[in-house]
């Protein structure tokens, strides 16, 4: 038996023995997702699963052990995720710290920053939010105006961010600020600070779905120390070179959003066949809808293969700089199509909005939420422009 085969067998056995039964049920709504943080609300099984996985370093299996990770190779990490999928286990921890800030710190952070910030992220002790977009700086993010004025031992932050996901629930923020107004890209710094700092205020934004994770975030004379008590800098990378960090992190954010395109382990056709009936061959008894869902299943499998290849090339520093843009666009479109199909299959019943029978309009609200996929993390139009110029090398119109 090879080392990887042994690892798979041992991993499957450990997962079977340690995953709480509640964490092997399908995710139905937002409350089924474990975000951790300083003030979490846990459902049964969530904290136990998070703590057990964190103790093994498997909330971030491919991070180095000294930073709270599992120290697994890419092949071992892939096996772990495959076994969790096969056993229908939920992720133990969802976190912008894991998906976005962590990779940026591993690449740009000092050793002191890595040791200070990464282990609490891995253990689910601190919940982070992202301070990027502003009312006048979305697609042209580098035009941001939130200022960080040097006051000697601290920075004075003033300005506003928008579309800050879960800002009202976050403990800390990674935030782009302008430290030099004389230049655009080279006047930005990437800062980390506590959301409970005096002068920070959040206001939720309600979307068309009637729900939202988005917030407006306001900074009024917020004092951010240059270093924290143990000498850890509040600035990642160099002052005025935060755009380098921001671009690197955007690649991870777009890869994260693109993951919606490969989510869902069950074929849509199989799922709806149980609900609407099967033909004599056991298939969904609606040939037109069945064909559309088969096409969707094929596209999802193709996207997963592309995503796996992207992950391998990204880890090896061989992927094209614009590839995350391509992944983000493709994943966004697949996710939107999936929800359109679910709405089509559900008929008029899924349009119902508030009753217990529809779980508070879960299907309709989820469909409406996907409309934001083509805006968040960079609009689809911007993604296509980047792909056309940097990958296809098409001329300007």
CSV table of C-alpha atoms in Angstrom, one decimal, residues 50-340:
chain,number,residue,atom,x,y,z
A,50,UNK,CA,-14.4,23.0,14.3
A,51,UNK,CA,-12.3,22.3,17.5
A,52,UNK,CA,-11.5,18.7,16.5
A,53,UNK,CA,-10.5,19.7,13.0
A,54,UNK,CA,-8.5,22.7,14.2
A,55,UNK,CA,-6.6,20.5,16.7
A,56,UNK,CA,-5.3,18.4,13.7
A,57,UNK,CA,-4.7,21.6,11.6
A,58,UNK,CA,-7.3,20.4,9.2
A,59,UNK,CA,-9.3,23.7,9.0
A,60,UNK,CA,-6.3,24.8,6.9
A,61,UNK,CA,-4.7,21.5,6.0
A,62,UNK,CA,-2.1,22.9,3.6
A,63,UNK,CA,-0.8,25.7,5.9
A,64,UNK,CA,2.5,25.1,7.8
A,65,UNK,CA,2.0,23.5,11.2
A,66,UNK,CA,3.7,26.4,13.0
A,67,UNK,CA,0.9,28.7,11.8
A,68,UNK,CA,-2.0,26.4,12.9
A,69,UNK,CA,-2.2,24.3,9.7
A,70,UNK,CA,-1.9,20.6,9.1
A,71,UNK,CA,1.3,20.7,7.0
A,72,UNK,CA,-0.3,18.5,4.4
A,73,UNK,CA,1.0,18.2,0.8
A,74,UNK,CA,-1.3,19.2,-2.0
A,75,UNK,CA,-2.0,15.5,-2.7
A,76,UNK,CA,-2.9,14.9,0.9
A,77,UNK,CA,-5.1,17.9,1.1
A,78,UNK,CA,-6.9,16.8,-2.0
A,79,UNK,CA,-7.5,13.4,-0.4
A,80,UNK,CA,-8.8,14.9,2.8
A,81,UNK,CA,-11.3,17.0,0.8
A,82,UNK,CA,-12.3,14.1,-1.3
A,83,UNK,CA,-13.0,11.9,1.8
A,84,UNK,CA,-15.0,14.7,3.4
A,85,UNK,CA,-17.1,15.0,0.2
A,86,UNK,CA,-17.6,11.2,0.0
A,87,UNK,CA,-18.7,11.1,3.6
A,88,UNK,CA,-20.9,14.2,3.0
A,89,UNK,CA,-19.2,16.2,5.8
A,90,UNK,CA,-19.6,19.9,6.1
A,91,UNK,CA,-16.6,22.2,6.2
A,92,UNK,CA,-15.6,22.8,9.8
A,93,UNK,CA,-15.0,26.5,9.4
A,94,UNK,CA,-15.8,29.2,6.8
A,95,UNK,CA,-13.6,32.2,7.0
A,96,UNK,CA,-12.3,35.2,5.0
A,97,UNK,CA,-9.2,34.8,7.1
A,98,UNK,CA,-8.7,31.4,5.6
A,99,UNK,CA,-9.7,32.2,2.1
A,100,UNK,CA,-8.2,35.6,1.6
A,101,UNK,CA,-6.1,37.2,4.4
A,102,UNK,CA,-4.3,34.0,5.3
A,103,UNK,CA,-2.8,33.4,1.8
A,104,UNK,CA,-1.8,37.1,1.7
A,105,UNK,CA,-0.1,36.9,5.1
A,106,UNK,CA,1.7,33.7,4.1
A,107,UNK,CA,3.1,35.5,1.0
A,108,UNK,CA,3.7,39.1,2.3
A,109,UNK,CA,3.6,39.0,6.1
A,110,UNK,CA,6.5,39.1,8.5
A,111,UNK,CA,7.2,36.1,10.7
A,112,UNK,CA,5.8,38.0,13.6
A,113,UNK,CA,2.5,38.7,11.8
A,114,UNK,CA,2.2,35.1,10.7
A,115,UNK,CA,2.6,33.8,14.2
A,116,UNK,CA,0.3,36.4,15.7
A,117,UNK,CA,-2.6,36.3,13.2
A,118,UNK,CA,-2.7,33.0,11.5
A,119,UNK,CA,-3.1,30.5,14.4
A,120,UNK,CA,-6.3,32.3,15.7
A,121,UNK,CA,-7.7,32.2,12.2
A,122,UNK,CA,-7.0,28.5,11.9
A,123,UNK,CA,-8.7,27.9,15.3
A,124,UNK,CA,-11.7,30.0,14.3
A,125,UNK,CA,-11.1,32.4,17.2
A,126,UNK,CA,-11.2,35.6,15.1
A,127,UNK,CA,-13.6,36.5,12.3
A,128,UNK,CA,-12.3,38.9,9.6
A,129,UNK,CA,-14.0,41.1,7.0
A,130,UNK,CA,-12.6,42.8,3.9
A,131,UNK,CA,-12.5,46.6,3.5
A,132,UNK,CA,-11.9,47.2,-0.2
A,133,UNK,CA,-14.8,48.8,-2.2
A,134,UNK,CA,-15.9,52.3,-1.6
A,135,UNK,CA,-19.0,54.2,-2.9
A,136,UNK,CA,-16.8,55.8,-5.7
A,137,UNK,CA,-14.2,53.0,-6.0
A,138,UNK,CA,-15.6,49.7,-7.1
A,139,UNK,CA,-14.2,48.4,-10.4
A,140,UNK,CA,-11.6,51.2,-10.2
A,141,UNK,CA,-10.5,50.1,-6.8
A,142,UNK,CA,-7.2,51.9,-6.8
A,143,UNK,CA,-9.0,55.2,-6.8
A,144,UNK,CA,-10.0,54.6,-3.1
A,145,UNK,CA,-10.1,57.6,-0.8
A,146,UNK,CA,-10.2,56.2,2.7
A,147,UNK,CA,-7.3,57.9,4.3
A,148,UNK,CA,-4.7,56.8,6.8
A,149,UNK,CA,-2.8,59.9,8.2
A,150,UNK,CA,0.5,59.2,9.9
A,151,UNK,CA,0.3,60.5,13.5
A,152,UNK,CA,3.7,59.3,14.7
A,153,UNK,CA,2.8,56.1,16.7
A,154,UNK,CA,-0.5,55.5,15.0
A,155,UNK,CA,-2.5,56.1,11.8
A,156,UNK,CA,-5.8,58.1,11.8
A,157,UNK,CA,-8.3,56.5,9.5
A,158,UNK,CA,-11.2,58.4,7.9
A,159,UNK,CA,-13.5,57.3,5.1
A,160,UNK,CA,-16.1,54.7,4.1
A,161,UNK,CA,-16.2,51.2,2.7
A,162,UNK,CA,-19.2,49.5,1.0
A,163,UNK,CA,-20.3,45.9,0.3
A,164,UNK,CA,-18.2,44.8,3.4
A,165,UNK,CA,-19.5,41.3,3.8
A,166,UNK,CA,-20.4,40.4,7.5
A,167,UNK,CA,-18.8,43.6,8.8
A,168,UNK,CA,-21.4,43.8,11.5
A,169,UNK,CA,-20.3,40.3,12.7
A,170,UNK,CA,-16.5,40.6,12.2
A,171,UNK,CA,-13.9,41.0,14.9
A,172,UNK,CA,-11.1,42.5,12.7
A,173,UNK,CA,-10.8,44.0,9.2
A,174,UNK,CA,-8.1,43.9,6.5
A,175,UNK,CA,-8.5,47.3,4.9
A,176,UNK,CA,-7.1,49.2,2.0
A,177,UNK,CA,-6.2,52.8,2.9
A,178,UNK,CA,-4.6,55.8,1.2
A,179,UNK,CA,-1.3,56.8,2.8
A,180,UNK,CA,-0.1,58.9,-0.1
A,181,UNK,CA,-2.5,61.2,-2.0
A,182,UNK,CA,0.1,62.2,-4.6
A,183,UNK,CA,0.0,58.9,-6.4
A,184,UNK,CA,-2.7,56.3,-7.2
A,185,UNK,CA,-1.5,52.7,-7.0
A,186,UNK,CA,1.7,53.4,-5.0
A,187,UNK,CA,-0.1,55.4,-2.3
A,188,UNK,CA,-2.1,52.5,-0.9
A,189,UNK,CA,-1.4,50.6,2.3
A,190,UNK,CA,-2.9,47.3,3.5
A,191,UNK,CA,-3.8,47.6,7.2
A,192,UNK,CA,-5.2,45.3,9.9
A,193,UNK,CA,-7.2,46.6,12.8
A,194,UNK,CA,-9.9,45.7,15.4
A,195,UNK,CA,-13.5,46.4,14.4
A,196,UNK,CA,-14.3,47.4,18.0
A,197,UNK,CA,-11.9,50.4,17.7
A,198,UNK,CA,-13.6,53.7,18.6
A,199,UNK,CA,-14.9,55.4,15.4
A,200,UNK,CA,-15.7,52.2,13.5
A,201,UNK,CA,-19.4,51.9,12.6
A,202,UNK,CA,-21.3,49.4,10.4
A,203,UNK,CA,-24.7,49.6,8.7
A,204,UNK,CA,-26.3,46.5,7.0
A,205,UNK,CA,-27.4,46.8,3.4
A,206,UNK,CA,-30.6,44.9,2.5
A,207,UNK,CA,-30.6,43.3,-0.9
A,208,UNK,CA,-33.5,42.4,-3.3
A,209,UNK,CA,-33.6,39.0,-1.6
A,210,UNK,CA,-34.7,40.7,1.6
A,211,UNK,CA,-31.5,39.5,3.3
A,212,UNK,CA,-27.9,40.5,3.1
A,213,UNK,CA,-24.4,39.9,4.4
A,214,UNK,CA,-23.3,43.2,3.0
A,215,UNK,CA,-22.7,46.4,5.1
A,216,UNK,CA,-21.6,50.0,4.8
A,217,UNK,CA,-18.6,50.6,7.1
A,218,UNK,CA,-17.6,54.0,8.3
A,219,UNK,CA,-14.4,55.2,9.8
A,220,UNK,CA,-14.3,58.5,11.8
A,221,UNK,CA,-10.9,59.4,13.3
A,222,UNK,CA,-10.1,55.7,13.9
A,223,UNK,CA,-6.8,55.4,15.7
A,224,UNK,CA,-4.8,52.3,14.4
A,225,UNK,CA,-1.5,51.7,16.2
A,226,UNK,CA,1.5,51.2,14.0
A,227,UNK,CA,2.5,48.2,16.1
A,228,UNK,CA,0.5,46.1,18.5
A,229,UNK,CA,1.6,45.2,22.0
A,230,UNK,CA,3.9,42.4,20.9
A,231,UNK,CA,5.6,44.5,18.2
A,232,UNK,CA,3.5,43.2,15.3
A,233,UNK,CA,3.0,45.7,12.5
A,234,UNK,CA,-0.5,46.7,11.6
A,235,UNK,CA,0.6,47.2,7.9
A,236,UNK,CA,1.1,44.1,5.7
A,237,UNK,CA,4.0,44.5,3.3
A,238,UNK,CA,5.5,48.0,2.9
A,239,UNK,CA,3.7,51.3,3.5
A,240,UNK,CA,2.4,52.6,0.1
A,241,UNK,CA,2.9,49.2,-1.5
A,242,UNK,CA,-0.4,47.7,-0.4
A,243,UNK,CA,-1.7,47.5,-3.9
A,244,UNK,CA,0.7,44.5,-4.4
A,245,UNK,CA,-1.0,42.8,-1.5
A,246,UNK,CA,-4.4,43.8,-2.6
A,247,UNK,CA,-4.0,42.3,-6.1
A,248,UNK,CA,-2.6,39.0,-4.7
A,249,UNK,CA,-5.6,38.8,-2.3
A,250,UNK,CA,-8.1,39.6,-5.1
A,251,UNK,CA,-6.9,36.5,-6.9
A,252,UNK,CA,-7.8,34.3,-3.9
A,253,UNK,CA,-11.1,36.2,-3.5
A,254,UNK,CA,-12.1,35.5,-7.1
A,255,UNK,CA,-11.1,31.9,-6.8
A,256,UNK,CA,-13.2,31.7,-3.7
A,257,UNK,CA,-16.3,33.1,-5.5
A,258,UNK,CA,-15.6,30.9,-8.5
A,259,UNK,CA,-16.0,27.9,-6.1
A,260,UNK,CA,-19.8,28.5,-6.2
A,261,UNK,CA,-19.6,27.1,-9.7
A,262,UNK,CA,-18.5,23.7,-8.5
A,263,UNK,CA,-20.6,23.5,-5.4
A,264,UNK,CA,-23.2,20.9,-4.9
A,265,UNK,CA,-22.3,17.2,-4.9
A,266,UNK,CA,-25.7,16.0,-6.1
A,267,UNK,CA,-26.8,16.0,-9.8
A,268,UNK,CA,-29.7,18.4,-10.3
A,269,UNK,CA,-31.4,15.7,-12.4
A,270,UNK,CA,-31.2,13.1,-9.7
A,271,UNK,CA,-32.3,15.7,-7.1
A,272,UNK,CA,-35.5,16.7,-9.0
A,273,UNK,CA,-36.3,13.2,-10.2
A,274,UNK,CA,-37.2,12.3,-6.6
A,275,UNK,CA,-39.4,15.3,-6.4
A,276,UNK,CA,-41.2,15.3,-9.8
A,277,UNK,CA,-41.1,11.6,-10.8
A,278,UNK,CA,-39.1,9.2,-12.8
A,279,UNK,CA,-39.6,7.6,-16.2
A,280,UNK,CA,-39.4,3.8,-16.8
A,281,UNK,CA,-35.6,4.1,-16.9
A,282,UNK,CA,-35.5,5.9,-13.5
A,283,UNK,CA,-34.7,9.3,-15.0
A,284,UNK,CA,-36.3,12.6,-14.4
A,285,UNK,CA,-39.7,12.4,-16.2
A,286,UNK,CA,-39.3,15.6,-18.2
A,287,UNK,CA,-36.9,15.2,-21.2
A,288,UNK,CA,-36.4,18.9,-21.8
A,289,UNK,CA,-35.6,19.7,-18.2
A,290,UNK,CA,-33.5,16.5,-18.0
A,291,UNK,CA,-31.4,17.6,-21.0
A,292,UNK,CA,-30.8,21.0,-19.4
A,293,UNK,CA,-29.7,19.5,-16.1
A,294,UNK,CA,-27.5,17.0,-17.8
A,295,UNK,CA,-25.8,19.9,-19.7
A,296,UNK,CA,-25.4,21.6,-16.3
A,297,UNK,CA,-23.9,18.6,-14.7
A,298,UNK,CA,-21.3,18.2,-17.5
A,299,UNK,CA,-20.4,21.9,-17.3
A,300,UNK,CA,-19.9,21.6,-13.5
A,301,UNK,CA,-17.7,18.5,-13.9
A,302,UNK,CA,-15.6,20.4,-16.5
A,303,UNK,CA,-15.3,23.4,-14.2
A,304,UNK,CA,-14.2,21.2,-11.4
A,305,UNK,CA,-11.5,19.8,-13.6
A,306,UNK,CA,-10.4,23.3,-14.6
A,307,UNK,CA,-10.4,24.4,-11.0
A,308,UNK,CA,-8.2,21.5,-10.0
A,309,UNK,CA,-5.7,22.3,-12.7
A,310,UNK,CA,-5.8,25.9,-11.7
A,311,UNK,CA,-5.1,25.0,-8.1
A,312,UNK,CA,-2.1,22.9,-9.1
A,313,UNK,CA,-0.6,25.6,-11.4
A,314,UNK,CA,-1.3,28.3,-8.8
A,315,UNK,CA,0.5,26.4,-6.1
A,316,UNK,CA,3.4,26.0,-8.4
A,317,UNK,CA,3.4,29.7,-9.4
A,318,UNK,CA,2.8,28.7,-13.0
A,319,UNK,CA,-0.7,30.1,-13.6
A,320,UNK,CA,-1.4,33.1,-15.8
A,321,UNK,CA,-2.0,36.3,-13.6
A,322,UNK,CA,-5.4,36.7,-15.2
A,323,UNK,CA,-6.6,33.1,-14.6
A,324,UNK,CA,-8.4,33.9,-11.4
A,325,UNK,CA,-10.5,36.4,-13.4
A,326,UNK,CA,-11.4,33.7,-15.9
A,327,UNK,CA,-12.3,31.3,-13.0
A,328,UNK,CA,-14.4,33.9,-11.3
A,329,UNK,CA,-16.4,34.7,-14.4
A,330,UNK,CA,-17.0,31.0,-15.3
A,331,UNK,CA,-17.9,30.0,-11.7
A,332,UNK,CA,-20.3,33.0,-11.4
A,333,UNK,CA,-22.1,32.1,-14.7
A,334,UNK,CA,-22.5,28.4,-13.8
A,335,UNK,CA,-23.8,29.2,-10.3
A,336,UNK,CA,-26.4,31.6,-11.8
A,337,UNK,CA,-27.5,29.0,-14.4
A,338,UNK,CA,-27.8,26.4,-11.7
A,339,UNK,CA,-30.2,28.6,-9.7
A,340,UNK,CA,-32.2,29.5,-12.8
